[in-house]
PDB file of C-alpha atoms in Angstrom:
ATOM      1  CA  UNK B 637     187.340  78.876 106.134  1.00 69.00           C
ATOM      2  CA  UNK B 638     189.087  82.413 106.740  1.00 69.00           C
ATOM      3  CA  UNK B 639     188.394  84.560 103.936  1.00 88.00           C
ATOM      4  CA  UNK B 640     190.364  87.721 102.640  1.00 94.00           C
ATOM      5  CA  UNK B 641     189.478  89.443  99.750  1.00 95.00           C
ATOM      6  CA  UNK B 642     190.676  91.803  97.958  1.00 95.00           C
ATOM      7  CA  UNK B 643     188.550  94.263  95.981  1.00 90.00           C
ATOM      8  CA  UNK B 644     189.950  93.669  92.408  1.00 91.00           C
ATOM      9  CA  UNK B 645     192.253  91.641  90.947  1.00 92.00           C
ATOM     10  CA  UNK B 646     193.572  93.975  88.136  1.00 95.00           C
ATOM     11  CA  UNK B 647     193.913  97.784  88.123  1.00 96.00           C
ATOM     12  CA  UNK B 648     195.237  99.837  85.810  1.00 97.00           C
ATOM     13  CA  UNK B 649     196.222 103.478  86.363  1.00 97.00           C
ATOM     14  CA  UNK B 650     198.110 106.783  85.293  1.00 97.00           C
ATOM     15  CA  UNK B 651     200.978 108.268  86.971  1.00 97.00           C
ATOM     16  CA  UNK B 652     199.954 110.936  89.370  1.00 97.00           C
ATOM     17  CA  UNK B 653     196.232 109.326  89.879  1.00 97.00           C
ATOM     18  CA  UNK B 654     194.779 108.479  93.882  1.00 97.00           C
ATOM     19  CA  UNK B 655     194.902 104.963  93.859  1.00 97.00           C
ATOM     20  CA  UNK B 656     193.128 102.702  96.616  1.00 97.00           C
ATOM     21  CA  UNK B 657     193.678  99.185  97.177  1.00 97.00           C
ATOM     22  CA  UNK B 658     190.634  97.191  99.644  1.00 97.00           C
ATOM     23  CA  UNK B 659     190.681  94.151 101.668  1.00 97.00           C
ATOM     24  CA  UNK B 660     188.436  92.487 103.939  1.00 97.00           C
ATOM     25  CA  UNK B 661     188.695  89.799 105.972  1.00 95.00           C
ATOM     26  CA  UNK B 662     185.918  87.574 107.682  1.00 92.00           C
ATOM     27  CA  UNK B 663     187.259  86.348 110.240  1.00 88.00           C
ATOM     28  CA  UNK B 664     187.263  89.195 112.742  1.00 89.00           C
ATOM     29  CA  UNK B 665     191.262  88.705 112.602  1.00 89.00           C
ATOM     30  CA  UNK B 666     193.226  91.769 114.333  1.00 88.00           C
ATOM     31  CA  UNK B 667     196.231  92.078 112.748  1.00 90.00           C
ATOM     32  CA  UNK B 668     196.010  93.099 108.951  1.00 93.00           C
ATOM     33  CA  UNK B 669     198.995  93.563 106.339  1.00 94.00           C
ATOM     34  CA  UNK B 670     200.014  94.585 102.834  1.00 97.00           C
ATOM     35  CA  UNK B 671     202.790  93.489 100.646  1.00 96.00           C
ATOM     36  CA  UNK B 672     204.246  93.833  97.187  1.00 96.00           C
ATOM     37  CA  UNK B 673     205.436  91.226  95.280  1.00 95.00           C
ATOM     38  CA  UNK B 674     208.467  91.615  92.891  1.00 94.00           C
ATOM     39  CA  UNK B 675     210.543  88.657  90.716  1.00 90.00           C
ATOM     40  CA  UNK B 676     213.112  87.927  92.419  1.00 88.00           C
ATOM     41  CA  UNK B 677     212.372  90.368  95.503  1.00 91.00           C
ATOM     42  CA  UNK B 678     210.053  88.263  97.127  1.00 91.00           C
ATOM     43  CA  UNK B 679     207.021  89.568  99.659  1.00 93.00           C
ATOM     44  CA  UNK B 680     208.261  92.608 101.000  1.00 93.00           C
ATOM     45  CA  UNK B 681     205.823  94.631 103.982  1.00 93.00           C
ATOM     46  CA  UNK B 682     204.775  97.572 102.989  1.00 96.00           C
ATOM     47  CA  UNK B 683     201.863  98.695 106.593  1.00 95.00           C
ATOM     48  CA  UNK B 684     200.206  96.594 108.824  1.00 92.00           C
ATOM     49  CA  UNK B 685     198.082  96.953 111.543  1.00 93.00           C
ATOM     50  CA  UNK B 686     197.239  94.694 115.012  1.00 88.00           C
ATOM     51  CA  UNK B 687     194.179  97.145 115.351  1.00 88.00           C
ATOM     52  CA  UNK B 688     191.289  98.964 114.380  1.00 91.00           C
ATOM     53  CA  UNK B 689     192.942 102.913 113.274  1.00 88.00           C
ATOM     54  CA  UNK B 690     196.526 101.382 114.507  1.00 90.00           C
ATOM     55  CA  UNK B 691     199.058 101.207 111.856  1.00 92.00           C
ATOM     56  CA  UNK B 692     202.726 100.332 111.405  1.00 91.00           C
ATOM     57  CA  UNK B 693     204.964 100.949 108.830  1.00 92.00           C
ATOM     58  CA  UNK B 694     206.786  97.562 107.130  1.00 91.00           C
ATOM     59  CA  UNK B 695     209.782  97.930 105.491  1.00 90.00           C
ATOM     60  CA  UNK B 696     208.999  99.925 102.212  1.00 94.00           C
ATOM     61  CA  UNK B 697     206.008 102.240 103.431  1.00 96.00           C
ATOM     62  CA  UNK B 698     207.438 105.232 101.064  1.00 96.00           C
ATOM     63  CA  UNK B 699     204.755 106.345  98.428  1.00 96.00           C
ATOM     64  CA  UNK B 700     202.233 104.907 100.548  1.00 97.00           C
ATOM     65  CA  UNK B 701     199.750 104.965 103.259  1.00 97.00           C
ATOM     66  CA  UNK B 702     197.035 103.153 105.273  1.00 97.00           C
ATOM     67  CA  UNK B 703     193.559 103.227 106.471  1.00 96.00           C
ATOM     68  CA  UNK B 704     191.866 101.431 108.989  1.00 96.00           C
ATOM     69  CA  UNK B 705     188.041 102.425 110.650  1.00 94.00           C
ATOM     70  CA  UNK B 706     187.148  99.336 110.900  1.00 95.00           C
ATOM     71  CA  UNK B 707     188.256  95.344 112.314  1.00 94.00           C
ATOM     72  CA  UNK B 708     188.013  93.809 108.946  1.00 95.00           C
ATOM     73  CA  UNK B 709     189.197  96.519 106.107  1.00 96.00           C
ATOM     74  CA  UNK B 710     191.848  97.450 105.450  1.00 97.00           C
ATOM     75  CA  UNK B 711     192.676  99.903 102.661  1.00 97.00           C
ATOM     76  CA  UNK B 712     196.513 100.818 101.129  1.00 97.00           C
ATOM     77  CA  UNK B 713     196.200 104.177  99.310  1.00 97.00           C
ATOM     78  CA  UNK B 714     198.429 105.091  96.429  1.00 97.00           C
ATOM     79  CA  UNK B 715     198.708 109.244  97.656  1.00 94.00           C
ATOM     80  CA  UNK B 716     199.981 110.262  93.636  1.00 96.00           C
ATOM     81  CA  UNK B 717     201.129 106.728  91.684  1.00 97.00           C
ATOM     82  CA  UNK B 718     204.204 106.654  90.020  1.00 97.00           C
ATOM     83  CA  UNK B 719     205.306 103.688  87.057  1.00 97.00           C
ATOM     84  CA  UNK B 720     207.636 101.892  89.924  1.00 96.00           C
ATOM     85  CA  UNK B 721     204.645 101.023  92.003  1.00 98.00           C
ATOM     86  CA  UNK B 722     203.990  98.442  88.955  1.00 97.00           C
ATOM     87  CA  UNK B 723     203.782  95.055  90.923  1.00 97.00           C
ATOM     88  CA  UNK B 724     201.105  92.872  92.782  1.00 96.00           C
ATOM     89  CA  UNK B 725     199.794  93.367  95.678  1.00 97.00           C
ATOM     90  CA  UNK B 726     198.923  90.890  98.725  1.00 97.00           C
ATOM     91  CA  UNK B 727     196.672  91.550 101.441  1.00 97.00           C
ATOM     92  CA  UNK B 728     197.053  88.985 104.430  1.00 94.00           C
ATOM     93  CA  UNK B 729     195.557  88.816 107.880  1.00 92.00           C
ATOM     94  CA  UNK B 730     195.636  86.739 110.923  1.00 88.00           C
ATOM     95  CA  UNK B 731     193.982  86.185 114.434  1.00 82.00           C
ATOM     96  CA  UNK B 732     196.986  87.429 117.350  1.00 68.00           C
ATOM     97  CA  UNK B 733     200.480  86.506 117.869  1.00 58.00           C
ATOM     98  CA  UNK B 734     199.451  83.468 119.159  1.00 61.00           C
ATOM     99  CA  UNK B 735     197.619  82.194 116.296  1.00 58.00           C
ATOM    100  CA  UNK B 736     200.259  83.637 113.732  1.00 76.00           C
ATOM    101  CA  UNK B 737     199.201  82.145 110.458  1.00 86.00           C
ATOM    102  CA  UNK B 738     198.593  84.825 108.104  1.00 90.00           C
ATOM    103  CA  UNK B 739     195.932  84.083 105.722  1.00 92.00           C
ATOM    104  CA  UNK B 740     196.150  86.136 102.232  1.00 94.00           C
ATOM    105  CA  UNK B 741     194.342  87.397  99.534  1.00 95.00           C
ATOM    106  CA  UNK B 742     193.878  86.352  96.032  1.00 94.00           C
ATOM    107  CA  UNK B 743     196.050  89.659  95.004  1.00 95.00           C
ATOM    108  CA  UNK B 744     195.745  93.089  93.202  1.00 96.00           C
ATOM    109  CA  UNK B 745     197.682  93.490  90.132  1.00 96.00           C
ATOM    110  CA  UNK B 746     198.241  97.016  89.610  1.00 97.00           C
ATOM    111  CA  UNK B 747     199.370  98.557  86.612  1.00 97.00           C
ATOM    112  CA  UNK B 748     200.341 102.353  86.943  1.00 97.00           C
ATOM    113  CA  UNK B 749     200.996 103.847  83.083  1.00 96.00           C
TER     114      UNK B 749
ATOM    115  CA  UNK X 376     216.805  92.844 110.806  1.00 64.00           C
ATOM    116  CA  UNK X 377     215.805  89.456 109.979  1.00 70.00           C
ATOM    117  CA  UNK X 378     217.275  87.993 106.128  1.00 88.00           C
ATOM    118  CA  UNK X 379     215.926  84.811 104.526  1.00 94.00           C
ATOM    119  CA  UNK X 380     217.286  83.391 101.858  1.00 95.00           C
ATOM    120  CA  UNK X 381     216.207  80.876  99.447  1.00 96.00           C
ATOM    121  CA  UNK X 382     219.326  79.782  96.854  1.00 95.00           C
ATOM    122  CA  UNK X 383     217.162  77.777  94.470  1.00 96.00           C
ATOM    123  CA  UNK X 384     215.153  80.342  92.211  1.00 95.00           C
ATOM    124  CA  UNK X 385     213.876  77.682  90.359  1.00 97.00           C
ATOM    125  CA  UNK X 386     213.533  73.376  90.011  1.00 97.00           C
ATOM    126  CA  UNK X 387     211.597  70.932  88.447  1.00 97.00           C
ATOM    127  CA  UNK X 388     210.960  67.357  89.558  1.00 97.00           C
ATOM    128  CA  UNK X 389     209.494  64.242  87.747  1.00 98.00           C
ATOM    129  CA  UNK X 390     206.149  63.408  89.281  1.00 97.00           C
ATOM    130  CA  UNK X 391     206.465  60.665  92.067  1.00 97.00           C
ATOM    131  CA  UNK X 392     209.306  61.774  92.939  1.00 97.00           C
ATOM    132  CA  UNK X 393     210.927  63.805  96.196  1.00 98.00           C
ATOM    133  CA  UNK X 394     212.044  67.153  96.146  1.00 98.00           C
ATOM    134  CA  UNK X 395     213.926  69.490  98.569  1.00 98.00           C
ATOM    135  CA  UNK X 396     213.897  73.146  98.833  1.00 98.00           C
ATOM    136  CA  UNK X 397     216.443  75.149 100.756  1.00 98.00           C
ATOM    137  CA  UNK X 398     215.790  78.456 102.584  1.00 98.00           C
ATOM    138  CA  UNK X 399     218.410  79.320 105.132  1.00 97.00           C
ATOM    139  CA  UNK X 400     217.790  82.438 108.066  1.00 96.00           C
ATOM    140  CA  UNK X 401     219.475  85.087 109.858  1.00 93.00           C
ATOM    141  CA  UNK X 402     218.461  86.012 113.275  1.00 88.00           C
ATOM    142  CA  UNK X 403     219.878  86.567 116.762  1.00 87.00           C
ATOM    143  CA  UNK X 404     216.467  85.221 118.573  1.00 84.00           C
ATOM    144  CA  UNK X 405     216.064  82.295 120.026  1.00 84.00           C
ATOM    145  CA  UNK X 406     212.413  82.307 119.896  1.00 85.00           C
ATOM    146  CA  UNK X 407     210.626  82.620 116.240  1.00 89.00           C
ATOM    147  CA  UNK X 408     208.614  80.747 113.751  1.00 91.00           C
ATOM    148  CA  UNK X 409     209.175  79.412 110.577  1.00 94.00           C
ATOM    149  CA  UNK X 410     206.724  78.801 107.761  1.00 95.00           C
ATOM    150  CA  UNK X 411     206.832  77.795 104.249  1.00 97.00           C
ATOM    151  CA  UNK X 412     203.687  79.195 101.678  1.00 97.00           C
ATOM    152  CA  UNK X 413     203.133  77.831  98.490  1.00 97.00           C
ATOM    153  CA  UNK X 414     201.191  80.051  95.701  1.00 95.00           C
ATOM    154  CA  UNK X 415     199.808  77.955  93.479  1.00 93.00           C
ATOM    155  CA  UNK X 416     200.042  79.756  89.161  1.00 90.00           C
ATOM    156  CA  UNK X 417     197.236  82.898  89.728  1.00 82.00           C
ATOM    157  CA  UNK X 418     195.939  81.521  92.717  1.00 85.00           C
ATOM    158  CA  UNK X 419     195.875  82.329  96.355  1.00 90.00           C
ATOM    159  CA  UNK X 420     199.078  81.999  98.818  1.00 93.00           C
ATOM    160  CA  UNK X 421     198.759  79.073 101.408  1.00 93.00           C
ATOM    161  CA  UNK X 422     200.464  77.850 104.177  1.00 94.00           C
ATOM    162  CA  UNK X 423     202.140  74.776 103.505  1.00 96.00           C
ATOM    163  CA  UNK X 424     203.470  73.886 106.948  1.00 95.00           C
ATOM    164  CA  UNK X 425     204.748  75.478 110.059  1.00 93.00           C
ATOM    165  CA  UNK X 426     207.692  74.752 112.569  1.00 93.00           C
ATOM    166  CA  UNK X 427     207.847  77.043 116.217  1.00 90.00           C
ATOM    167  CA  UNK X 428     211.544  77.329 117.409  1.00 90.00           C
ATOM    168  CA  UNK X 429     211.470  75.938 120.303  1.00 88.00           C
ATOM    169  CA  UNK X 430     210.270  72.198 118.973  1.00 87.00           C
ATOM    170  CA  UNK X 431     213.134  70.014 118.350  1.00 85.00           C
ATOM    171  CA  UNK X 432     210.776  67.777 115.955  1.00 92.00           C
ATOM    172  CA  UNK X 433     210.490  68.483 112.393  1.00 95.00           C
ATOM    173  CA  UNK X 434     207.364  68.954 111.593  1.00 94.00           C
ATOM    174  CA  UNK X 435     205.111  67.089 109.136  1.00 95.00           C
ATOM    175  CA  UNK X 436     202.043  67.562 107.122  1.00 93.00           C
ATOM    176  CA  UNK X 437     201.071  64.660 104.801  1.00 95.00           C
ATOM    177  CA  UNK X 438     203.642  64.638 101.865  1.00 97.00           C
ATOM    178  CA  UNK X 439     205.336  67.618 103.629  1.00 97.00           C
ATOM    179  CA  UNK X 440     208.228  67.578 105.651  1.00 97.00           C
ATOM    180  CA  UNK X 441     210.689  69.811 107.238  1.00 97.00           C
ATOM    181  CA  UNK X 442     214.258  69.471 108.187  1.00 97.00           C
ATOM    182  CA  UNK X 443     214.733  72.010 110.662  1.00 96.00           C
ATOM    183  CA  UNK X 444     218.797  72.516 111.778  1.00 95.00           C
ATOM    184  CA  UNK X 445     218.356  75.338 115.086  1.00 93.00           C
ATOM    185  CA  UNK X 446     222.143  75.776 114.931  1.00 93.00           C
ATOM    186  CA  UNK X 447     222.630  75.959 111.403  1.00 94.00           C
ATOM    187  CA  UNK X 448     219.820  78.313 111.089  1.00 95.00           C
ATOM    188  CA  UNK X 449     218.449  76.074 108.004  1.00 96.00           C
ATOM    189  CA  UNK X 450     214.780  75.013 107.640  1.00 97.00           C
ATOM    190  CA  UNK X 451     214.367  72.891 104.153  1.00 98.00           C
ATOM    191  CA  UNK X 452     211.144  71.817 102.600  1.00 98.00           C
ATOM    192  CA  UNK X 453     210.795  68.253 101.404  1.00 98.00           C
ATOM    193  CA  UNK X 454     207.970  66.841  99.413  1.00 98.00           C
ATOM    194  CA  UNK X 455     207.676  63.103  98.773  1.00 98.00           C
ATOM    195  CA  UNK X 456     205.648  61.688  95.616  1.00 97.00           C
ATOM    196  CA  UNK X 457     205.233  65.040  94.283  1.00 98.00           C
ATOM    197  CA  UNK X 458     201.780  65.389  92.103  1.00 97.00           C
ATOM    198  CA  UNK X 459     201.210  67.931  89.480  1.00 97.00           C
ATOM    199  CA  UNK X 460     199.159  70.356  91.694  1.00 95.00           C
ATOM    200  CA  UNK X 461     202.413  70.866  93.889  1.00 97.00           C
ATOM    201  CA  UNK X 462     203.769  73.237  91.057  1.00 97.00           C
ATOM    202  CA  UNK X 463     203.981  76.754  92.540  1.00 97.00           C
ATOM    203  CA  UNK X 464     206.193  79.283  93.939  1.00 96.00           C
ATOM    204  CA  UNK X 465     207.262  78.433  97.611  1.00 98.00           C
ATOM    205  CA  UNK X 466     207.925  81.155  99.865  1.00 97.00           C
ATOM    206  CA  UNK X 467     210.206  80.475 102.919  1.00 97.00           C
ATOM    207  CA  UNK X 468     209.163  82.919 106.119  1.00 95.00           C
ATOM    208  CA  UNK X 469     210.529  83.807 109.555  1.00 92.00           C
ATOM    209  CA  UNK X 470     208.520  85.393 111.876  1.00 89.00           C
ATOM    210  CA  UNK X 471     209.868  86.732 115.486  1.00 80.00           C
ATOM    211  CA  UNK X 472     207.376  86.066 118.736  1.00 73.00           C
ATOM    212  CA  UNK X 473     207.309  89.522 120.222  1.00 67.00           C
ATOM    213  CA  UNK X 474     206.608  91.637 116.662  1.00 62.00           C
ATOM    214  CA  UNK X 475     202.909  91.840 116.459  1.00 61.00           C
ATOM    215  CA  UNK X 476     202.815  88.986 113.647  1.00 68.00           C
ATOM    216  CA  UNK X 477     205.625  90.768 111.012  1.00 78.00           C
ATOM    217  CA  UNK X 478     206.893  88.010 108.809  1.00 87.00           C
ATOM    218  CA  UNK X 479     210.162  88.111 106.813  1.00 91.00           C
ATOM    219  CA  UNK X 480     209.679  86.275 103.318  1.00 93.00           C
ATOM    220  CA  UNK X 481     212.537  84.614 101.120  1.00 95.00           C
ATOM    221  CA  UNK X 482     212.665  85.321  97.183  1.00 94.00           C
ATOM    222  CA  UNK X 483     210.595  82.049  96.640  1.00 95.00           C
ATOM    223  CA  UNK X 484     211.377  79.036  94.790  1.00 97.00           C
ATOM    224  CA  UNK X 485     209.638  78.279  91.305  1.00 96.00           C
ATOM    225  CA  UNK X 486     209.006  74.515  91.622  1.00 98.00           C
ATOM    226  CA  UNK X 487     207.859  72.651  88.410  1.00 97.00           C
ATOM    227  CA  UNK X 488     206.919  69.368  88.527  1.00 97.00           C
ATOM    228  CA  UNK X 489     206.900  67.406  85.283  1.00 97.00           C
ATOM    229  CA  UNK X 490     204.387  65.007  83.897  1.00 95.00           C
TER     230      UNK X 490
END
């Protein structure tokens, strides 16, 4: 079974801190990705990446940034948090864009007071 | 850019009994893929079932079904004899072939299904 995991599943933080998010994946999958998760917004992309230090910005990638050195981490870094990056975060991965099931992570649930 | 749209923010159904959920697209490709993810209450996101484009057959998984209209740019989720563990949120998603893997995800439908 592919495995992603993501380093905790509740955070809590004040405005202004560093904040870093962590996944890893088993699978030696290439393309990695993080969303947010909002009611009634859905999963919106936030990075991803198809390769080791490659990166691509999603659709909301202000406020945030991305880290990849190696295959199967993949960090999201909070640069200074603010209270409207409250949500949940989902880490996914999968193979190539052949095999283009994304597997995910249980989730991060970030609180930023 | 791609839209996906899911009408139904939240149903119920009595257990046993079949369900549909609606998620409709927007896209100028003719290529793509469609999936539908269910996450399960505080637990993981998995994919339910998948459908590539290009296959005019719905596709099926168990108690899972698709109704896939190309033209009408509609790809529904059925599920027959629903059980309890099929409560979750469903997430519709549409995902291009040349785009390194991005996927576009609906609002999600909260599906209940009562005892």
């Amino acid at each position: 079974d592919v495995k992603v995991t993501q380093s905790s599943r509740y955070l809590v933080k004040r405005t202004g801190e560093k904040v870093f998010l962590e996944c890893v994946q088993d699978m030696d999958h290439e393309n990695m990705f993080w969303y947010r998760q909002d009611p009634g917004l859905g999963l919106r992309l936030i990075y991803f990446s198809y390769d080791v230090k490659m990166k691509e910005k999603g659709d909301i990638p202000e406020g945030y940034s991305v880290s990849r050195e190696k295959k199967e981490r993949f960090s999201l870094i909070l640069e200074s948090a603010s209270t409207n990056q409250t949500s949940m975060y989902l880490c996914a991965s999968s193979l190539d864009v052949s095999k283009n099931i994304q597997y995910f992570g249980a989730g991060t649930r970030l609180s930023v007071l | 850019a791609q839209t996906v749209t899911q009408s139904q923010p939240e149903m119920s159904v009595q257990e046993a009994e079949t369900v549909t959920l609606s998620c409709t697209y927007d896209t100028s490709e003719n290529n793509y893929y469609l999936f539908w993810y269910k996450q399960p209450p505080s637990r993981q996101m998995i994919l339910v079932i998948r459908q590539e484009a290009y296959k005019q057959q719905n596709a099926t998984e168990n108690r899972f079904s698709v109704n896939f209209q190309k033209a009408a740019k509609s790809f529904s989720l059925k599920i027959s004899d629903s059980q309890l563990g099929d409560t979750a949120m469903y997430f519709c998603a549409f995902m291009k072939t040349n785009t390194g893997n991005q996927f576009y995800f609906g609002t999600g439908t909260s599906l209940t299904v009562i005892p």
